Short mmCIF file of C-alpha atoms in Angstrom, two decimals:
data_model
loop_
_atom_site.label_atom_id
_atom_site.label_comp_id
_atom_site.label_asym_id
_atom_site.label_seq_id
_atom_site.Cartn_x
_atom_site.Cartn_y
_atom_site.Cartn_z
CA MET A 1 -9.27 11.93 13.59
CA ASP A 2 -6.42 14.46 13.39
CA ARG A 3 -6.75 15.51 17.04
CA GLN A 4 -6.61 11.94 18.31
CA ARG A 5 -3.52 11.20 16.23
CA ARG A 6 -1.81 14.35 17.50
CA LEU A 7 -2.56 13.23 21.05
CA ASN A 8 -0.86 9.90 20.42
CA ARG A 9 2.09 11.72 18.89
CA ARG A 10 2.48 14.10 21.86
CA GLN A 11 2.49 11.16 24.25
CA ARG A 12 5.30 9.51 22.30
CA GLN A 13 7.30 12.75 22.30
CA CYS A 14 7.05 13.02 26.09
CA GLN A 15 8.17 9.42 26.48
CA ARG A 16 11.01 9.93 24.01
CA PHE A 17 12.65 12.64 26.14
CA PRO A 18 12.63 11.45 29.77
CA GLN A 19 14.19 14.69 31.10
CA LEU A 20 11.15 16.59 29.91
CA HIS A 21 8.65 13.97 30.99
CA ARG A 22 7.95 15.57 34.41
CA ILE A 23 7.45 19.00 32.84
CA CYS A 24 5.14 17.48 30.23
CA LEU A 25 3.04 15.84 32.91
CA PHE A 26 2.58 19.02 34.97
CA PHE A 27 1.64 21.00 31.89
CA LEU A 28 -0.68 18.40 30.46
CA LEU A 29 -2.50 17.77 33.71
CA GLY A 30 -3.40 21.45 33.75
CA VAL A 31 -5.38 21.16 30.55
CA SER A 32 -6.66 17.60 30.94
CA VAL A 33 -10.16 18.61 32.12
CA LEU A 34 -10.74 20.90 29.16
CA LEU A 35 -9.23 18.34 26.82
CA GLN A 36 -11.50 15.58 28.07
CA ILE A 37 -14.55 17.74 27.41
CA LEU A 38 -13.35 18.52 23.90
CA LEU A 39 -12.59 14.87 23.17
CA ILE A 40 -15.95 13.69 24.43
CA THR A 41 -17.89 16.19 22.36
CA ARG A 42 -15.81 16.53 19.25
CA THR A 43 -13.66 13.47 18.54
CA GLU A 44 -14.36 10.00 17.32
CA HIS A 45 -14.55 7.48 20.17
CA ARG A 46 -12.69 4.19 19.92
CA SER A 47 -14.10 0.96 21.21
CA GLU A 48 -11.97 -1.98 22.19
CA ASN A 49 -12.71 -3.58 18.82
CA ASP A 50 -11.42 -0.47 17.01
CA LEU A 51 -8.01 -0.59 18.69
CA PRO A 52 -5.26 -2.48 16.88
CA PRO A 53 -3.85 -5.60 18.55
CA HIS A 54 -1.28 -5.07 21.30
CA LYS A 55 -3.09 -1.86 22.35
CA ASN A 56 -5.50 -1.59 25.26
CA HIS A 57 -7.76 0.96 26.91
CA LEU A 58 -4.95 2.16 29.15
CA ASN A 59 -2.91 3.10 26.09
CA ALA A 60 -5.88 4.82 24.51
CA ALA A 61 -6.85 6.59 27.72
CA SER A 62 -3.34 7.82 28.42
CA SER A 63 -3.10 9.19 24.89
CA THR A 64 -6.09 11.45 25.55
CA GLN A 65 -4.10 13.22 28.28
CA HIS A 66 -1.95 14.95 25.68
CA GLY A 67 -3.03 17.61 23.20
CA LYS A 68 -2.28 20.95 21.68
CA HIS A 69 -3.80 24.34 22.43
CA ASN A 70 -6.87 25.38 20.46
CA ASP A 71 -4.98 28.12 18.65
CA GLU A 72 -2.44 25.59 17.38
CA ASN A 73 -5.24 23.31 16.22
CA GLU A 74 -6.83 26.22 14.35
CA LYS A 75 -3.48 27.10 12.79
CA ASN A 76 -2.95 23.52 11.62
CA SER A 77 -6.49 23.38 10.24
CA ALA A 78 -6.02 26.64 8.32
CA THR A 79 -2.70 25.40 6.90
CA THR A 80 -4.30 22.14 5.76
CA LYS A 81 -7.14 23.95 3.99
CA SER A 82 -4.77 26.34 2.22
CA ARG A 83 -2.66 23.69 0.50
CA PRO A 84 -3.58 20.95 -1.99
CA PRO A 85 -3.96 17.43 -0.59
CA ARG A 86 -0.79 15.38 -0.35
CA LEU A 87 -0.59 11.88 -1.82
CA PHE A 88 0.70 8.98 0.26
CA SER A 89 1.31 5.80 -1.75
CA VAL A 90 1.36 3.08 0.88
CA PHE A 91 2.28 -0.59 0.65
CA SER A 92 2.29 -3.28 3.32
CA THR A 93 5.11 -5.81 3.76
CA GLU A 94 6.80 -7.96 6.33
CA CYS A 95 10.51 -7.79 7.17
CA SER A 96 12.07 -10.11 4.62
CA PRO A 97 14.64 -9.93 1.81
CA PHE A 98 11.80 -10.83 -0.57
CA HIS A 99 9.91 -7.67 0.32
CA ASP A 100 13.13 -5.63 0.44
CA TRP A 101 13.72 -6.00 -3.29
CA HIS A 102 10.04 -5.26 -3.93
CA ALA A 103 10.49 -2.04 -1.94
CA GLN A 104 13.69 -1.17 -3.80
CA SER A 105 11.85 -1.64 -7.09
CA LEU A 106 9.12 0.73 -5.95
CA ILE A 107 11.64 3.30 -4.69
CA HIS A 108 13.40 3.34 -8.05
CA ASN A 109 10.13 3.34 -9.99
CA HIS A 110 8.48 6.06 -7.87
CA LYS A 111 11.54 8.29 -8.30
CA LYS A 112 12.05 7.62 -12.01
CA GLN A 113 8.39 8.20 -12.86
CA GLY A 114 8.29 11.36 -10.75
CA ILE A 115 5.23 10.28 -8.77
CA GLN A 116 3.94 13.07 -6.59
CA GLY A 117 3.80 12.77 -2.79
CA PHE A 118 5.34 10.17 -0.52
CA LEU A 119 6.07 6.45 -0.71
CA VAL A 120 5.50 4.67 2.60
CA ARG A 121 6.39 1.09 3.45
CA LEU A 122 4.32 -0.24 6.35
CA MET A 123 6.56 -3.03 7.60
CA ALA A 124 4.85 -5.57 9.86
CA CYS A 125 7.80 -6.87 11.84
CA ASP A 126 8.26 -8.25 15.34
CA ASP A 127 12.04 -8.46 14.95
CA PRO A 128 13.59 -5.20 16.22
CA SER A 129 17.02 -6.33 15.03
CA TYR A 130 16.00 -6.66 11.38
CA ILE A 131 18.33 -4.50 9.28
CA LEU A 132 16.75 -2.77 6.33
CA PRO A 133 18.52 -2.05 3.05
CA LYS A 134 19.93 1.45 2.70
CA HIS A 135 18.19 4.13 0.70
CA SER A 136 18.65 7.79 -0.17
CA TYR A 137 15.21 8.70 -1.53
CA GLU A 138 13.87 11.62 0.48
CA LYS A 139 10.22 10.86 -0.41
CA TYR A 140 10.40 7.31 0.96
CA ARG A 141 10.15 6.07 4.52
CA VAL A 142 9.59 2.84 6.44
CA VAL A 143 7.14 2.63 9.32
CA ARG A 144 7.67 -0.34 11.62
CA LEU A 145 4.51 -1.97 12.96
CA PRO A 146 3.60 -5.16 14.81
CA ASN A 147 3.06 -8.23 12.65
CA PHE A 148 -0.68 -8.90 12.61
CA GLY A 149 -0.51 -12.05 10.48
CA LEU A 150 -0.75 -14.59 13.30
CA ARG A 151 -4.21 -14.69 14.87
CA GLY A 152 -5.29 -17.60 17.04
CA GLY A 153 -2.90 -20.07 15.43
CA ASP A 154 -3.79 -18.97 11.89
CA ASN A 155 -0.76 -17.36 10.26
CA TRP A 156 -1.99 -15.40 7.25
CA SER A 157 0.12 -12.48 6.09
CA VAL A 158 -2.71 -10.87 4.11
CA ARG A 159 -4.11 -9.58 7.42
CA ASN A 160 -1.23 -7.14 7.59
CA LYS A 161 -2.62 -4.93 4.84
CA PRO A 162 -5.84 -3.66 6.49
CA PHE A 163 -4.48 -4.00 10.03
CA SER A 164 -1.34 -2.02 9.19
CA VAL A 165 -3.23 0.77 7.44
CA ALA A 166 -5.64 1.09 10.38
CA TYR A 167 -2.78 1.06 12.88
CA TRP A 168 -0.78 3.67 10.97
CA LEU A 169 -3.60 6.07 10.16
CA GLY A 170 -4.94 5.66 13.69
CA GLY A 171 -1.75 7.25 15.04
CA PHE A 172 -0.36 4.22 16.85
CA SER A 173 2.96 4.01 14.99
CA LYS A 174 6.02 6.21 15.50
CA ASP A 175 5.40 8.05 12.24
CA ASP A 176 5.11 11.76 13.05
CA ASP A 177 4.05 12.91 9.57
CA LEU A 178 0.68 11.27 9.17
CA PRO A 179 -1.76 12.31 6.47
CA GLU A 180 -4.30 14.96 7.41
CA ASP A 181 -7.99 14.14 6.99
CA ASP A 182 -8.21 15.43 3.43
CA ASP A 183 -4.86 14.13 2.22
CA ILE A 184 -5.09 11.18 -0.14
CA VAL A 185 -3.92 7.63 0.56
CA ALA A 186 -3.35 5.14 -2.25
CA SER A 187 -3.11 1.62 -0.86
CA ILE A 188 -1.07 -0.36 -3.36
CA ASP A 189 0.45 -3.85 -3.28
CA PRO A 190 4.22 -4.29 -2.89
CA ASP A 191 4.33 -6.10 -6.24
CA MET A 192 2.97 -3.10 -8.14
CA LEU A 193 4.87 -0.52 -10.17
CA PHE A 194 3.70 2.81 -11.53
CA LEU A 195 3.34 3.02 -15.30
CA SER A 196 3.03 6.79 -15.56
CA SER A 197 3.66 9.99 -13.64
CA ASP A 198 0.19 11.12 -14.75
CA VAL A 199 -1.73 10.87 -11.46
CA ASN A 200 -5.14 12.57 -11.42
CA LEU A 201 -6.68 13.01 -7.97
CA GLY A 202 -9.52 15.40 -8.77
CA SER A 203 -12.20 12.70 -8.47
CA ILE A 204 -11.23 11.72 -4.92
CA LYS A 205 -13.89 13.29 -2.72
CA GLU A 206 -15.33 12.66 0.72
CA ASN A 207 -16.85 9.16 0.80
CA HIS A 208 -15.84 8.68 -2.83
CA GLY A 209 -12.66 6.99 -4.06
CA VAL A 210 -11.20 5.10 -6.98
CA ALA A 211 -10.13 1.45 -7.27
CA SER A 212 -9.02 -0.81 -10.11
CA GLN A 213 -11.09 -3.42 -11.90
CA TYR A 214 -10.34 -7.09 -11.18
CA SER A 215 -11.86 -10.25 -12.62
CA LEU A 216 -13.69 -11.26 -9.44
CA GLY A 217 -17.13 -11.37 -11.00
CA ASN A 218 -20.23 -10.91 -8.87
CA GLU A 219 -21.27 -14.46 -8.06
CA TRP A 220 -19.24 -14.43 -4.85
CA VAL A 221 -21.68 -11.90 -3.40
CA THR A 222 -24.54 -14.46 -3.56
CA ARG A 223 -22.99 -16.75 -0.94
CA ASP A 224 -25.04 -16.94 2.25
CA TRP A 225 -22.22 -15.92 4.57
CA VAL A 226 -21.37 -12.96 2.33
CA LEU A 227 -24.95 -11.70 2.33
CA LYS A 228 -25.03 -11.99 6.11
CA LEU A 229 -21.83 -9.93 6.52
CA CYS A 230 -23.03 -7.39 3.93
CA ASP A 231 -25.78 -6.33 6.32
CA GLY A 232 -28.26 -5.77 3.49
CA LYS A 233 -25.87 -3.68 1.39
CA CYS A 234 -25.25 -6.39 -1.22
CA ASP A 235 -28.85 -7.28 -2.08
CA VAL A 236 -28.86 -5.13 -5.22
CA ILE A 237 -25.75 -4.97 -7.43
CA ALA A 238 -26.28 -2.43 -10.20
CA ASP A 239 -23.16 -3.42 -12.14
CA PRO A 240 -20.79 -6.39 -11.72
CA SER A 241 -17.82 -3.99 -11.50
CA ASP A 242 -19.33 -2.57 -8.30
CA VAL A 243 -18.17 -5.71 -6.48
CA SER A 244 -15.15 -6.62 -8.60
CA PHE A 245 -12.34 -4.25 -7.73
CA GLY A 246 -9.08 -4.08 -5.79
CA ALA A 247 -5.82 -2.21 -5.32
CA PRO A 248 -4.89 0.50 -5.80
CA TYR A 249 -7.56 1.74 -3.41
CA ILE A 250 -7.45 5.55 -3.43
CA LEU A 251 -9.34 7.52 -0.77
CA ARG A 252 -9.19 10.58 1.42
CA ALA A 253 -7.23 9.67 4.57
CA LYS A 254 -10.22 9.92 6.89
CA ASP A 255 -12.21 7.57 4.65
CA MET A 256 -9.28 5.16 4.35
CA LEU A 257 -9.12 4.96 8.14
CA ARG A 258 -12.84 4.22 8.37
CA LEU A 259 -12.52 1.61 5.65
CA ALA A 260 -9.44 -0.05 7.17
CA ARG A 261 -11.03 -0.40 10.60
CA LEU A 262 -14.00 -2.34 9.26
CA TRP A 263 -11.92 -4.07 6.57
CA LYS A 264 -9.60 -5.64 9.14
CA SER A 265 -12.51 -6.87 11.23
CA LEU A 266 -14.20 -8.43 8.21
CA VAL A 267 -11.01 -10.20 7.16
CA ASP A 268 -11.06 -12.13 10.44
CA GLU A 269 -14.82 -12.71 10.32
CA MET A 270 -14.62 -14.07 6.77
CA ARG A 271 -11.50 -16.17 7.21
CA PRO A 272 -13.34 -19.31 8.43
CA TYR A 273 -15.45 -19.30 5.25
CA ASP A 274 -12.86 -18.53 2.59
CA LYS A 275 -9.15 -19.30 2.37
CA SER A 276 -8.53 -17.79 -1.07
CA TRP A 277 -6.23 -14.87 -1.85
CA HIS A 278 -9.32 -12.95 -2.95
CA LEU A 279 -10.58 -12.76 0.62
CA ASP A 280 -9.07 -9.42 1.57
CA MET A 281 -10.54 -7.93 -1.63
CA TYR A 282 -13.98 -9.30 -0.76
CA ALA A 283 -13.62 -7.81 2.72
CA ALA A 284 -12.65 -4.39 1.36
CA ILE A 285 -15.63 -4.37 -1.00
CA ILE A 286 -18.08 -5.33 1.74
CA ALA A 287 -16.58 -2.76 4.12
CA ALA A 288 -17.01 -0.02 1.50
CA ARG A 289 -20.64 -0.94 0.86
CA ARG A 290 -21.48 -1.06 4.56
CA LEU A 291 -19.86 2.35 5.11
CA ASP A 292 -21.46 3.89 2.00
CA ILE A 293 -18.03 4.61 0.54
CA VAL A 294 -18.41 4.62 -3.23
CA PHE A 295 -15.54 3.51 -5.44
CA THR A 296 -15.35 4.46 -9.10
CA VAL A 297 -13.87 1.38 -10.72
CA GLU A 298 -11.26 2.15 -13.38
CA ARG A 299 -9.30 -0.08 -15.74
CA GLY A 300 -6.01 1.12 -14.32
CA MET A 301 -4.31 -2.16 -13.31
CA ILE A 302 -2.71 -4.66 -15.66
CA GLY A 303 -0.69 -7.80 -14.99
CA ASN A 304 -2.22 -10.93 -16.51
CA PRO A 305 -1.30 -11.72 -20.15
CA ILE A 306 -4.29 -14.03 -20.66
CA ASP A 307 -7.01 -11.92 -19.03
CA ASP A 308 -8.82 -9.95 -21.72
CA MET A 309 -10.82 -8.05 -19.10
CA GLU A 310 -7.64 -6.20 -18.24
CA PRO A 311 -6.98 -3.05 -20.28
CA TRP A 312 -4.93 -4.57 -23.06
CA ASP A 313 -6.96 -2.55 -25.55
CA LEU A 314 -5.62 0.62 -23.85
CA THR A 315 -2.00 -0.50 -23.72
CA THR A 316 0.79 0.98 -25.83
CA TRP A 317 4.44 0.09 -26.19
CA GLY A 318 7.24 2.21 -24.80
CA GLY A 319 10.07 3.46 -26.97
CA SER A 320 12.42 0.70 -25.80
CA SER A 321 12.82 -1.96 -23.12
CA SER A 322 13.87 0.78 -20.70
CA ASP A 323 10.94 3.04 -21.67
CA ILE A 324 7.95 1.12 -20.36
CA GLY A 325 4.55 1.16 -21.99
CA LYS A 326 1.48 2.91 -20.65
CA LEU A 327 -2.30 2.81 -20.61
CA HIS A 328 -4.06 5.41 -22.76
CA SER A 329 -7.70 5.97 -21.83
CA HIS A 330 -10.14 8.49 -23.28
CA ASP A 331 -10.88 9.61 -19.73
CA PRO A 332 -7.66 10.18 -17.76
CA LEU A 333 -6.98 7.40 -15.26
CA THR A 334 -6.51 8.33 -11.63
CA MET A 335 -3.48 6.03 -11.36
CA GLN A 336 -2.09 3.28 -13.56
CA VAL A 337 -0.01 0.36 -12.32
CA VAL A 338 1.37 -2.96 -13.43
CA HIS A 339 0.88 -5.84 -11.01
CA TYR A 340 3.54 -8.54 -11.28
CA CYS A 341 1.57 -11.29 -9.57
CA GLN A 342 2.02 -13.73 -12.46
CA THR A 343 4.94 -15.50 -14.14
CA TYR A 344 5.91 -14.10 -17.55
CA SER A 345 7.72 -16.07 -20.24
CA ILE A 346 9.15 -15.83 -23.74
CA SER A 347 10.64 -18.86 -25.47
CA SER A 348 12.98 -20.53 -22.94
CA TYR A 349 12.94 -17.60 -20.50
CA SER A 350 10.52 -17.05 -17.63
CA TRP A 351 10.44 -14.69 -14.69
CA GLY A 352 8.18 -14.57 -11.64
CA LYS A 353 8.56 -12.97 -8.24
CA HIS A 354 8.21 -16.25 -6.36
CA ASP A 355 11.43 -17.54 -7.93
CA TYR A 356 13.34 -14.95 -5.89
CA HIS A 357 12.24 -15.26 -2.28
CA ASN A 358 15.89 -15.57 -1.21
CA LEU A 359 17.24 -12.66 -3.24
CA ASP A 360 18.80 -10.38 -0.64
CA ILE A 361 20.00 -7.04 -2.00
CA ARG A 362 21.76 -6.31 1.32
CA LYS A 363 24.39 -8.94 0.42
CA CYS A 364 25.72 -6.77 -2.40
CA ASP A 365 26.51 -9.84 -4.47
CA PRO A 366 25.27 -9.11 -8.01
CA LEU A 367 26.99 -12.13 -9.53
CA ASN A 368 25.29 -14.73 -7.33
CA ASN A 369 22.31 -12.82 -5.96
CA ALA A 370 20.32 -11.43 -8.89
CA PHE A 371 17.63 -12.28 -11.44
CA ASN A 372 18.29 -14.80 -14.16
CA MET A 373 18.38 -12.82 -17.41
CA PRO A 374 17.22 -13.77 -20.92
CA THR A 375 19.68 -15.53 -23.19
CA THR A 376 20.90 -13.81 -26.34
CA GLY A 377 18.36 -15.76 -28.38
CA ASP A 378 15.53 -14.83 -26.03
CA SER A 379 16.57 -11.17 -26.11
CA ILE A 380 16.53 -11.17 -29.92
CA LEU A 381 13.03 -12.68 -29.92
CA MET A 382 11.87 -10.04 -27.42
CA THR A 383 13.22 -7.28 -29.64
CA GLU A 384 11.40 -8.73 -32.64
CA THR A 385 8.16 -8.98 -30.66
CA ARG A 386 8.09 -5.41 -29.32
CA GLY A 387 5.58 -3.24 -31.15
CA LYS A 388 3.24 -6.07 -32.14
CA GLU A 389 -0.49 -5.87 -31.46
CA LEU A 390 -1.51 -6.52 -27.84
CA ALA A 391 -5.26 -6.85 -28.45
CA PRO A 392 -7.38 -8.75 -29.22
CA MET A 393 -5.93 -11.87 -27.66
CA THR A 394 -4.25 -14.19 -30.15
CA ASP A 395 -1.18 -16.40 -29.86
CA VAL A 396 0.95 -13.56 -31.21
CA ALA A 397 -0.69 -11.04 -28.88
CA THR A 398 -0.19 -13.30 -25.86
CA THR A 399 3.52 -13.54 -26.65
CA ALA A 400 3.67 -9.77 -27.09
CA ARG A 401 1.89 -9.23 -23.77
CA ASN A 402 4.47 -11.34 -21.96
CA VAL A 403 7.26 -9.25 -23.46
CA TRP A 404 5.43 -6.02 -22.56
CA LEU A 405 5.03 -7.24 -18.98
CA LEU A 406 8.68 -8.33 -18.72
CA ASP A 407 9.71 -4.84 -19.83
CA ALA A 408 7.39 -3.21 -17.30
CA THR A 409 8.29 -5.45 -14.34
CA MET A 410 11.44 -7.59 -14.53
CA ALA A 411 13.45 -4.94 -16.39
CA VAL A 412 12.40 -2.23 -13.91
CA ALA A 413 13.16 -4.39 -10.87
CA HIS A 414 16.51 -5.45 -12.37
CA GLU A 415 17.46 -1.83 -13.00
CA ALA A 416 16.41 -0.93 -9.44
CA ILE A 417 18.66 -3.59 -7.95
CA GLU A 418 21.56 -2.51 -10.18
CA ARG A 419 21.09 1.08 -8.96
CA TYR A 420 21.13 -0.15 -5.37
CA ASN A 421 24.38 -2.04 -5.98
CA SER A 422 26.04 0.94 -7.63
CA GLU A 423 24.99 3.34 -4.87
CA PHE A 424 25.48 1.28 -1.72
CA CYS A 425 27.78 -1.64 -2.54
CA VAL A 426 31.57 -1.62 -2.86
CA PRO A 427 32.59 -2.48 -6.43
CA LEU A 428 33.97 -6.00 -6.82
CA GLU A 429 37.44 -4.80 -7.81
CA HIS A 430 37.69 -2.96 -4.49
CA THR A 431 37.07 -6.15 -2.54
CA LYS A 432 39.99 -8.04 -4.06
CA THR A 433 43.14 -8.40 -1.95
#
């Protein structure tokens, strides 16, 4: 996988510097015969179905004309083996103000929590003129990709997740710092935030990853069309959690690429049968079973105040509204996140991400372009509720869970946007004439 991605990268470098293009061609033609032999015998072949949309065999064939000398490959391999695996936390978005403030929240959260490795936004965007918000976080980058959501008249943005991961890891983007085979990729959702800097990657092995438990159940696997697509790998389900998991998906990079390639194909194959938001999760689960990739399912994701299957029994309060709570498990969790896919409320106040599709942090207008905040009365009630029992579920616990989730999501996102305004926006008093 690494060699093929380096070939794609070398081709882009030649095209990026036209004055060197002729020299590149003469040099590369001299080694093309040897390279072809090496690629045939030692690399993974790509069929037309494996290539991302907008790519064709000419693109793939031309990329195999470019490579590095064997000694450089050996040097890179030795370097990779001598260092610990790097972590790439990756989330898929489109180019929209809605996803911009999600990204800003993750930037702030990733930095504040001290999460190891890199934060990568895979932005599916066909608008080359789209202007991104500014940032100064050295561990964060944006990778522009085609938008894969529209397929045959069916516009479904969920496609972008597996398609974007496959496109990026396959070496088709302009990102020149791709993960090596044994680096680790955590595929998260844009509406997730890290609860703790305690990330434990020791259990991530070849063909073995970690995912988070979701309340999908196992009845969905009994549908005829599911069993057909499972190719015999869903006939025996040892435990319901084996087919009831989702993001974060954490795998070695080479396994994530294998998963994403089949995952994206299954999303399209399954789309005529199921229109639910669960579909991409079903597709990921089936892809893993067909590829014999085993996921250990952990209770590391929380986000629904009325779902007692989520780890509310592991949840503790933070020291204040700015010190978010965490999950405390007897066995250390690989990664713990909060998923703000619901609407949270306390008394007269409610907050949900879908109320803020038009919030555009690039406008630098904090007075008219920001979250609605709790009233004084609501804030007092939130203060009185903090510290109350979160499990088992009662009326009091449900109220407390909503406050806990508001502290872990809305408050973090609000602080992130305030930090953006203070760093990149001209103070209001400086704009007055």
